[in-house]
XYZ file of C-alpha atoms in Angstrom:
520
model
C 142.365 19.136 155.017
C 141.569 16.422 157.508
C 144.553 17.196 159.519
C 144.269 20.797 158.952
C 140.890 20.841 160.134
C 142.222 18.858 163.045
C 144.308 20.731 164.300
C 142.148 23.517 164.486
C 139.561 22.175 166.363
C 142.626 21.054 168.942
C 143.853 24.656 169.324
C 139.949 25.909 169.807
C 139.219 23.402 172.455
C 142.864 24.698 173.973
C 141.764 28.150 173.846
C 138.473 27.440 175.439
C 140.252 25.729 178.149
C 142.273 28.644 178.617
C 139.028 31.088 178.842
C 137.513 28.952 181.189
C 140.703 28.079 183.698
C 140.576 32.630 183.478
C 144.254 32.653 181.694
C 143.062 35.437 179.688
C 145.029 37.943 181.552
C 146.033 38.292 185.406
C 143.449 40.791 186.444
C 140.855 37.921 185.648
C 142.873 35.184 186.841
C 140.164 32.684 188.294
C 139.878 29.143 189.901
C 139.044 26.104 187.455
C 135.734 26.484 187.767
C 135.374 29.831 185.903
C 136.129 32.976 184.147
C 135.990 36.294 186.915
C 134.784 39.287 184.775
C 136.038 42.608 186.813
C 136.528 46.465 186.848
C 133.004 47.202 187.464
C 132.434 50.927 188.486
C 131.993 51.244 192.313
C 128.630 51.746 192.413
C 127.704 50.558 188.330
C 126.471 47.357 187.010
C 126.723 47.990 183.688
C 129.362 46.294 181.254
C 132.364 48.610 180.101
C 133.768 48.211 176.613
C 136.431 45.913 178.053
C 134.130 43.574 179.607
C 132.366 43.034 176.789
C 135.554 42.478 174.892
C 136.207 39.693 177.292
C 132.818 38.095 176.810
C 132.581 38.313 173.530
C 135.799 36.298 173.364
C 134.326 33.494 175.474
C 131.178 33.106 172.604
C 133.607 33.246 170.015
C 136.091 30.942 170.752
C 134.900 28.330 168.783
C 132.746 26.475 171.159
C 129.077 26.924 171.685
C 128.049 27.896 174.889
C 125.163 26.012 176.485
C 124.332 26.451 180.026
C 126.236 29.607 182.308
C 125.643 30.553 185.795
C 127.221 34.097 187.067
C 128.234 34.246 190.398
C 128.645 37.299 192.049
C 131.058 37.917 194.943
C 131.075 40.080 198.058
C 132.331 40.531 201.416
C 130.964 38.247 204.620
C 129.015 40.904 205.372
C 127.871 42.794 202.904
C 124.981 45.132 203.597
C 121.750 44.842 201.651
C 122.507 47.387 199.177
C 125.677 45.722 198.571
C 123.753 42.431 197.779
C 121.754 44.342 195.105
C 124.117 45.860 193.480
C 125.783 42.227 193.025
C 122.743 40.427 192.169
C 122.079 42.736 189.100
C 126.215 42.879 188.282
C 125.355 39.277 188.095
C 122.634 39.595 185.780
C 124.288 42.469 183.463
C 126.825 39.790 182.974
C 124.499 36.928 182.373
C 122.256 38.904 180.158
C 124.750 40.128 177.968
C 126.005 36.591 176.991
C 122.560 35.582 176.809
C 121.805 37.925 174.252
C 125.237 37.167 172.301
C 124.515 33.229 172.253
C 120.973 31.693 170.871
C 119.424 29.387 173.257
C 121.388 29.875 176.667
C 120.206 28.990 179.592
C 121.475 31.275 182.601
C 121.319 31.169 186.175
C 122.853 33.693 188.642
C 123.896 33.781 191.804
C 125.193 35.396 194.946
C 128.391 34.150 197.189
C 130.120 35.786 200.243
C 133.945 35.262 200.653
C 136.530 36.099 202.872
C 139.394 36.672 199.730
C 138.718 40.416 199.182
C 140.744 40.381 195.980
C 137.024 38.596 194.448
C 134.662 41.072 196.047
C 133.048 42.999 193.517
C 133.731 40.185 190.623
C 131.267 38.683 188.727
C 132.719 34.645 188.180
C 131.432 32.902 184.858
C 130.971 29.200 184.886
C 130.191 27.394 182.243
C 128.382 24.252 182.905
C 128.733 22.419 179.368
C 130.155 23.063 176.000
C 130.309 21.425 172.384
C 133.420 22.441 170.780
C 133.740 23.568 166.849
C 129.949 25.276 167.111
C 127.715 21.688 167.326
C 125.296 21.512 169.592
C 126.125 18.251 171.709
C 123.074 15.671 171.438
C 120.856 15.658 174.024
C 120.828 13.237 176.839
C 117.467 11.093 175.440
C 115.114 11.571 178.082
C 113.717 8.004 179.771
C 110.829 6.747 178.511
C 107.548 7.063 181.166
C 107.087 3.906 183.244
C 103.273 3.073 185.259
C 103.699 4.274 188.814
C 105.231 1.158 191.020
C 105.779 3.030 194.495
C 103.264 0.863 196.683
C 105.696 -1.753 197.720
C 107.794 0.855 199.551
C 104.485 2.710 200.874
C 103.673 2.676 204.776
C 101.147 4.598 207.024
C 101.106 8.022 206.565
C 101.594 8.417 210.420
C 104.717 6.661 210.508
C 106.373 10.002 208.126
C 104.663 12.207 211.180
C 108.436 12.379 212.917
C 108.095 13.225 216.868
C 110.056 16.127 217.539
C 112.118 15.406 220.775
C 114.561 18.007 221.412
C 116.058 21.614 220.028
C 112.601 22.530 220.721
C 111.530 26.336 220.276
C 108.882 28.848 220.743
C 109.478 30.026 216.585
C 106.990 26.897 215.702
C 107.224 23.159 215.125
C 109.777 21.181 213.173
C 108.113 18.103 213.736
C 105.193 16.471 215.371
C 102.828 16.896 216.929
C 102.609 20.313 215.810
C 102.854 22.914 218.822
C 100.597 25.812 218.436
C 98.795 28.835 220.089
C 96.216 28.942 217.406
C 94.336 26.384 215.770
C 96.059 25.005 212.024
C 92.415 24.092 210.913
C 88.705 25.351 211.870
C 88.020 28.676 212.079
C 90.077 31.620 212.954
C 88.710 35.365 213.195
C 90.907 38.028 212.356
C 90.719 41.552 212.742
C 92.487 44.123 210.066
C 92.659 47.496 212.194
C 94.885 50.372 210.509
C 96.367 52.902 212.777
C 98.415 56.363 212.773
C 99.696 58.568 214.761
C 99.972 62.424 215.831
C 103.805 62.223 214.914
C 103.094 59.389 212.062
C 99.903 60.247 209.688
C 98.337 57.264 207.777
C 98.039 58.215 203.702
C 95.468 57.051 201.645
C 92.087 54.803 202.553
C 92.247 51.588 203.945
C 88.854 50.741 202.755
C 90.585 50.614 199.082
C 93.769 49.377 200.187
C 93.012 46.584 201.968
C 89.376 45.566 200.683
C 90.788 42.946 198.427
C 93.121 42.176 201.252
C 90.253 40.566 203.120
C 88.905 38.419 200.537
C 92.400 37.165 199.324
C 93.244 35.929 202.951
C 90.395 34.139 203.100
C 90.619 32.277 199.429
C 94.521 31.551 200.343
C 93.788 29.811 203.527
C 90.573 27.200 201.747
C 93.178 26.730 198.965
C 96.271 25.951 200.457
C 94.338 23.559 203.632
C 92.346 21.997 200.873
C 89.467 23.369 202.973
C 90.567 22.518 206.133
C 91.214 25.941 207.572
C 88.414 29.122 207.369
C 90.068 32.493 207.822
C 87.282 35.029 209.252
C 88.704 38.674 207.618
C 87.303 41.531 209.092
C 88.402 45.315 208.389
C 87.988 47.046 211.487
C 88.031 50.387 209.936
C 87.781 52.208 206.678
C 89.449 54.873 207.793
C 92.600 54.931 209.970
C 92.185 55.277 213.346
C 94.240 57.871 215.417
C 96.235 56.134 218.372
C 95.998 58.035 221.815
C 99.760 58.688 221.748
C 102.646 59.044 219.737
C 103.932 55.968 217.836
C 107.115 56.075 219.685
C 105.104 54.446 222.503
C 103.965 51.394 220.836
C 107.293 49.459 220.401
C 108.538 46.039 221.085
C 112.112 46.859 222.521
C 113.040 42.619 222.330
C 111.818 42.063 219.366
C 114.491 43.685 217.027
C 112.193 46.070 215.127
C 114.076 49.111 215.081
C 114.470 50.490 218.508
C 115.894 49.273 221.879
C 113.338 52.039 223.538
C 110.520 51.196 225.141
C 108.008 53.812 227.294
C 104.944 51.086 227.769
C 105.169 47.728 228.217
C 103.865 45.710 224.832
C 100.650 44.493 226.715
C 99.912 47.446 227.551
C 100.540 48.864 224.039
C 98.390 46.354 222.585
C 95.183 46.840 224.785
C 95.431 50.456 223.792
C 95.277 49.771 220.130
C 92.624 47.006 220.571
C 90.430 49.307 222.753
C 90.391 52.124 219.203
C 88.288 49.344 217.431
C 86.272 48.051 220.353
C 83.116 49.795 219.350
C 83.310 48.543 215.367
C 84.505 44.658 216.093
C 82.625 42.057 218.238
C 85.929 40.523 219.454
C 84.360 37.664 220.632
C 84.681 36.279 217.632
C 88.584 37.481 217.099
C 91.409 35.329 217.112
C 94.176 37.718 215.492
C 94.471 41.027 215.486
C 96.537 42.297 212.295
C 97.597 46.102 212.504
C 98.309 47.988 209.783
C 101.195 51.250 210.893
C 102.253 54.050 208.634
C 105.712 53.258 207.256
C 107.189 56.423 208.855
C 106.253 54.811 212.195
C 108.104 52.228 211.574
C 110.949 53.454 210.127
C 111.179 56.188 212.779
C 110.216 55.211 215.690
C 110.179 51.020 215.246
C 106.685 51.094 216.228
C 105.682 46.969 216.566
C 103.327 45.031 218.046
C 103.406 41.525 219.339
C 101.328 39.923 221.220
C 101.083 36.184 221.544
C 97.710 34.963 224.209
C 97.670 38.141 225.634
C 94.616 39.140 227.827
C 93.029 42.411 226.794
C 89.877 44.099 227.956
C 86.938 44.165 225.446
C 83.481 45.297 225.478
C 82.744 42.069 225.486
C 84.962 41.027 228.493
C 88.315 39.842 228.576
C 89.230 38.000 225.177
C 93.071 36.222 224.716
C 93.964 37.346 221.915
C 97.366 37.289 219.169
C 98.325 39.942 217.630
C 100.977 41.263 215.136
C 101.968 45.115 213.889
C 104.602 45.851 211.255
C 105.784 44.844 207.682
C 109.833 45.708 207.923
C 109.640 49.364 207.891
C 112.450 49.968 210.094
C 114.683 47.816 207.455
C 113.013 48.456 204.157
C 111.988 51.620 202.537
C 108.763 52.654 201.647
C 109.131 52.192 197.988
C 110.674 48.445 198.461
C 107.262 46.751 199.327
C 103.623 47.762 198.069
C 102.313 48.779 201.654
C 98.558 48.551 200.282
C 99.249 44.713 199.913
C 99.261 43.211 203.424
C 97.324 39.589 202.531
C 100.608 37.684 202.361
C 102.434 39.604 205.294
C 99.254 38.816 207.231
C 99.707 35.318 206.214
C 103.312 34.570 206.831
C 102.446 35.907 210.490
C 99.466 34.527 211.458
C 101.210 31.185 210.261
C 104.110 31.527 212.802
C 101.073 31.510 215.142
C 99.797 28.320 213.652
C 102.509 26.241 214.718
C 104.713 27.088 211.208
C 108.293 27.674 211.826
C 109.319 29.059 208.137
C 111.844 30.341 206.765
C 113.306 27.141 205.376
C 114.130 24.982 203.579
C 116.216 28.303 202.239
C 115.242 30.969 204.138
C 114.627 34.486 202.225
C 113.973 32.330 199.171
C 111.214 33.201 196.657
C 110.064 29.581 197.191
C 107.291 29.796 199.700
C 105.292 32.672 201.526
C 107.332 31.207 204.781
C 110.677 31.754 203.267
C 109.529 35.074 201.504
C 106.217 36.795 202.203
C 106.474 39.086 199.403
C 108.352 36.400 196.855
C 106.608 35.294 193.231
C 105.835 31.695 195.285
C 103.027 32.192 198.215
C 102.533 28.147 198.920
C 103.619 25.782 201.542
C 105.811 23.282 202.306
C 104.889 19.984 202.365
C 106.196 19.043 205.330
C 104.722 21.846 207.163
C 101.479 21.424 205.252
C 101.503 17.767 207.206
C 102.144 18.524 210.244
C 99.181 21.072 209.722
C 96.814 18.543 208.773
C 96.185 20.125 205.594
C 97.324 17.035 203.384
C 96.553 13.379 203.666
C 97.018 9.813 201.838
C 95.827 11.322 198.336
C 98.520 14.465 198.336
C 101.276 12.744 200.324
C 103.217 9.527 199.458
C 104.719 8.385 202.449
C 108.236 5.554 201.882
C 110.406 3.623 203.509
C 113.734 3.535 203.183
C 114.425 0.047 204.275
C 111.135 -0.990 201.424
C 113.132 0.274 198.306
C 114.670 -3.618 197.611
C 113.803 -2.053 194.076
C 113.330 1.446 192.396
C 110.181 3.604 193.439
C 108.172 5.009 190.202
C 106.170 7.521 191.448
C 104.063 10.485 189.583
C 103.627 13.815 191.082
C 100.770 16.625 191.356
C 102.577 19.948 191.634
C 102.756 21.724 195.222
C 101.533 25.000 193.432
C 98.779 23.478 191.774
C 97.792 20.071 193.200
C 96.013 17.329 191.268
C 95.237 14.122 191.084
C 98.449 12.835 191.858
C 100.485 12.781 195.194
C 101.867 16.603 195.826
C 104.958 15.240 197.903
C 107.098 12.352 198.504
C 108.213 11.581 201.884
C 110.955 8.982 202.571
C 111.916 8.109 206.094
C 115.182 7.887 206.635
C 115.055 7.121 210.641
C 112.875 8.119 213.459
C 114.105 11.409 213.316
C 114.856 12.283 209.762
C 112.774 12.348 206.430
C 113.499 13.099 202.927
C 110.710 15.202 201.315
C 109.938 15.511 197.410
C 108.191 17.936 195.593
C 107.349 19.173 192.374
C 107.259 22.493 191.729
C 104.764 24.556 188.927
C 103.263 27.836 188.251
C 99.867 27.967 190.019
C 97.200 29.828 191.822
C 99.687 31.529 193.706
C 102.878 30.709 192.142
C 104.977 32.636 189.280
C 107.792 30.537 187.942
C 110.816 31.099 187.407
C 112.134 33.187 190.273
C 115.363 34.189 191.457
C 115.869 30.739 193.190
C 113.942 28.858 190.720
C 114.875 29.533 187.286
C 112.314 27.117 185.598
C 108.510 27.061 184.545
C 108.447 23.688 186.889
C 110.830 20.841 187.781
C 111.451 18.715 190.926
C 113.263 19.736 194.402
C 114.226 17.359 197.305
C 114.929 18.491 200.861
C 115.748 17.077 204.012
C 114.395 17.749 207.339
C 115.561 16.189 210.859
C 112.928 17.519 213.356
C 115.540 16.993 216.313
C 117.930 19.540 214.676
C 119.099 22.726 215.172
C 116.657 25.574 214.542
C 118.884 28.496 213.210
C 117.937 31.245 211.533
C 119.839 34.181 210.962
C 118.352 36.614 208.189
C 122.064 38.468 207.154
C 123.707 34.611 206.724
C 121.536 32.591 203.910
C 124.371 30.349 203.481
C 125.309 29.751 207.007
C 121.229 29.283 207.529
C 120.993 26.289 205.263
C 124.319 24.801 206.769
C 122.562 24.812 210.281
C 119.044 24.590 209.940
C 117.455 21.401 210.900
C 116.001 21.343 207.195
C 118.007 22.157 203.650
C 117.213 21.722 200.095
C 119.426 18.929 198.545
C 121.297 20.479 195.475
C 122.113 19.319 191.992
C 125.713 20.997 191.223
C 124.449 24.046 193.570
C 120.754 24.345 192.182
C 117.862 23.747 194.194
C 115.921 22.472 190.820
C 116.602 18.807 190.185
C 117.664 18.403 186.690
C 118.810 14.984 186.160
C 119.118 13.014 190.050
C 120.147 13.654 193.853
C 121.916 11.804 196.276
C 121.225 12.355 199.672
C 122.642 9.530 202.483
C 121.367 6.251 200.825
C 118.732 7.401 198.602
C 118.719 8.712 195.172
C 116.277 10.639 193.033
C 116.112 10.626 189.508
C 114.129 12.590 187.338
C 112.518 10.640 184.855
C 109.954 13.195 183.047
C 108.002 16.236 183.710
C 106.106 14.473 186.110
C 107.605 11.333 187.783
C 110.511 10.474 189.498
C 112.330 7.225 190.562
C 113.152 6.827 194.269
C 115.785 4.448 194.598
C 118.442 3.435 197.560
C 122.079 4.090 196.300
């Protein structure tokens, strides 16, 4: 029986190999590091008989599945639609296995490739298994140890990196912090909705937007820990009819949907600013935040921008910034809740501030810089720093050359703060720091998301403030490659699970709530 049983076990663990290495048949053939599921329908992503034949085979092979991620695969450029058809293909996949198999833990994910014979695929990797149906025992997790970080710890001002060069007008990747207007203080804003003769506003923007106002305001207090006092005024409950057609109020460089132009954008903007001159004081207006129709987007790319522009008031002349549009002319009207604008308003007015975004992943749902509209609306760190929103008690501040010993260090959450440092910052050189963070549901945070499948857990990124800014929207990947900043992965997830490596530092997760910092 012992033998018998023996050699069972040998030809299950052989079979699993098989599954995984794809040798179930040559239209699933696959590299080592996975099982490709395919004959979707064109436009479908739900499972045919066969494909559930194929997973089911893969739960019952005699080894118990723990952890899967499904990878979905399309072309280099692959259109948006595209992307969401593979993202819930994906899904359907992981879902179904996730429902066959008690306790699994799934992630998903999206990757473009040049072999076309893997476009439209769906790749399942397992990340660990126990063979003959026992749960492996789990790694014991290391006992709690008192904070010990202040050996490594220097002045917070020598993490503030100088930015020297790949310097740009889209904001500041290091210090000091280059701005048009001010991080901290006060900044008045003015919410002014408009429409058109040949693009009609629907429904009142005195109940749309009246929680808009007070939500910008309670963001801003939060997120600055006080330091920062948005001023949110809605110019008008109703909208208010622009003196020509929307077609005339475009931004022909800004890539909003047209390459026409019939005014020039300042003098587009003192138009619109004049319509609300007689309901807002604008001498005590910073911003100006208009609110378009979606069919004027869409249609005609109507967009403002407007960055220390001069306009005529009532008041006299008043430089002003201003911003007009929320993605119309890429996104339909039923993709985004147009009577939400509080976080677009944000994201924008930030780029103002001196924030460059979209990083460390840009398009992420990890912070309203990445992802406006994502289930995460905080900051950075990093950015939060060079804002002068966080000091000595929410920043920890390392040096490399101190760690003759491991770093213990407990964290506050990003999302949430505390009473504990929010962030860990580790300089690497004069020019490059390694940034730490712990990530929770908060105030403005819903965990998991689509890039953060956990309730809360620990990322690392790098930044190098002399780097390359790149961003390119249709090219995620490619972004991160470039960027001068980039999360730091754990076998391709942003969420740290057990430790990092990055150059001569590693992180290890000891607990919920504290890390060790060591050099490596």
């Amino acid at each position: 029986m012992m033998v018998g049983g023996h050699v069972k076990h040998i030809l299950r663990v052989l079979l699993l190999a098989a599954l995984i290495m794809g040798l179930i048949g040559p239209s699933h053939a696959a590299s080592s590091s996975g099982t490709l599921i395919g004959g979707f329908a064109s436009t479908k992503s739900t499972l045919t008989a066969q494909q559930k034949t194929q997973l089911n085979k893969l739960v019952s092979s005699g080894g118990t599945l723990e952890t899967i991620k499904c990878t979905a695969y399309v072309a280099e450029k692959a259109s948006k639609s595209e992307l969401a058809l593979a993202s819930a293909r994906a899904k359907s996949v992981c879902a179904y296995l996730k429902g066959r198999e008690q306790g699994l833990r799934i992630s998903t994910a999206i990757l473009k490739s040049k072999n076309k014979s893997l476009v439209g695929k769906v790749q399942v990797s397992p990340r660990n298994w126990a063979a003959g149906g026992q749960q492996p025992s789990a790694t014991p997790t290391p006992t709690a140890q008192p904070d010990d970080y202040s050996f490594a710890q220097i002045n917070l001002n020598e993490c503030a990196l100088s930015e020297l060069s790949n310097t740009s007008g889209a904001g500041s990747k290091g210090f000091p912090m280059r701005f048009g207007l001010s991080p901290t203080g006060k900044v008045g804003i003015a919410v002014i909705p408009v429409d058109f003769e040949n693009a009609i506003g629907a429904g009142s923007p005195a109940e749309m937007f009246k929680d808009d106002v007070t939500q910008v305001t309670a963001w801003g207090k939060y997120f600055s820990r006080g330091k920062l006092d948005y001023n949110v005024l809605l110019a008008s409950d109703t909208w208010l009819r622009a003196p020509k057609g929307a077609d005339w109020y475009t931004c022909a460089e800004c890539g909003k949907g047209t390459s026409s132009q019939k005014q020039s954008r300042e003098a587009a903007f003192q138009e619109l600013v004049a319509l609300a001159d007689s309901k807002v004081d604008f001498t005590t207006i910073d911003f100006v935040y208009f609110v378009f129709p979606h069919e004027a987007e869409s249609k005609f790319g109507t967009t403002i921008y407007a960055r220390s522009a001069p306009v005529q008031t009532q008041e006299g002349t008043r430089v002003l910034y201003g911003y007009g549009e929320m993605a119309g002319a890429f996104m339909s009207a039923s993709q985004i809740d147009r009577t939400k604008i509080w976080d677009h308003l944000v994201h924008e007015l930030l780029h103002f501030q001196g924030f460059i975004g979209h990083g460390p992943l840009n398009g992420s749902e990890m912070n309203i810089m990445t992802n406006q509209w994502g289930s995460a609306k905080s900051v950075t760190a990093w950015e939060g720093f060079m804002a002068g929103w966080f000091g000595d008690s929410e920043i920890a501040c390392l040096d490399v050359t101190k760690l003759d010993r491991p770093a213990l260090l407990s964290m506050s959450s990003i999302d949430n703060f505390g009473d504990k440092p929010a962030a860990a910052m580790i300089r690497l050189s004069s020019e490059e720091i390694l940034v730490v963070e712990r990530r929770s549901n908060g105030t403005y945070t819903s965990l998991p998301n689509r890039d953060f499948e956990a309730a809360a857990g620990f990322t690392a990124y790098r930044v190098n403030v002399n780097g390359e800014s790149y961003r390119d929207d249709r090219d995620v990947a490619g972004t991160e490659l470039r960027n001068f900043w980039a999360y730091i992965r754990e076998n391709g997830s942003i969420k740290i699970e057990t430790s990092v490596i990055y150059k001569s530092v590693k992180i290890r997760v000891l607990n919920s709530s504290q890390v060790e910092i060591s050099k490596y």
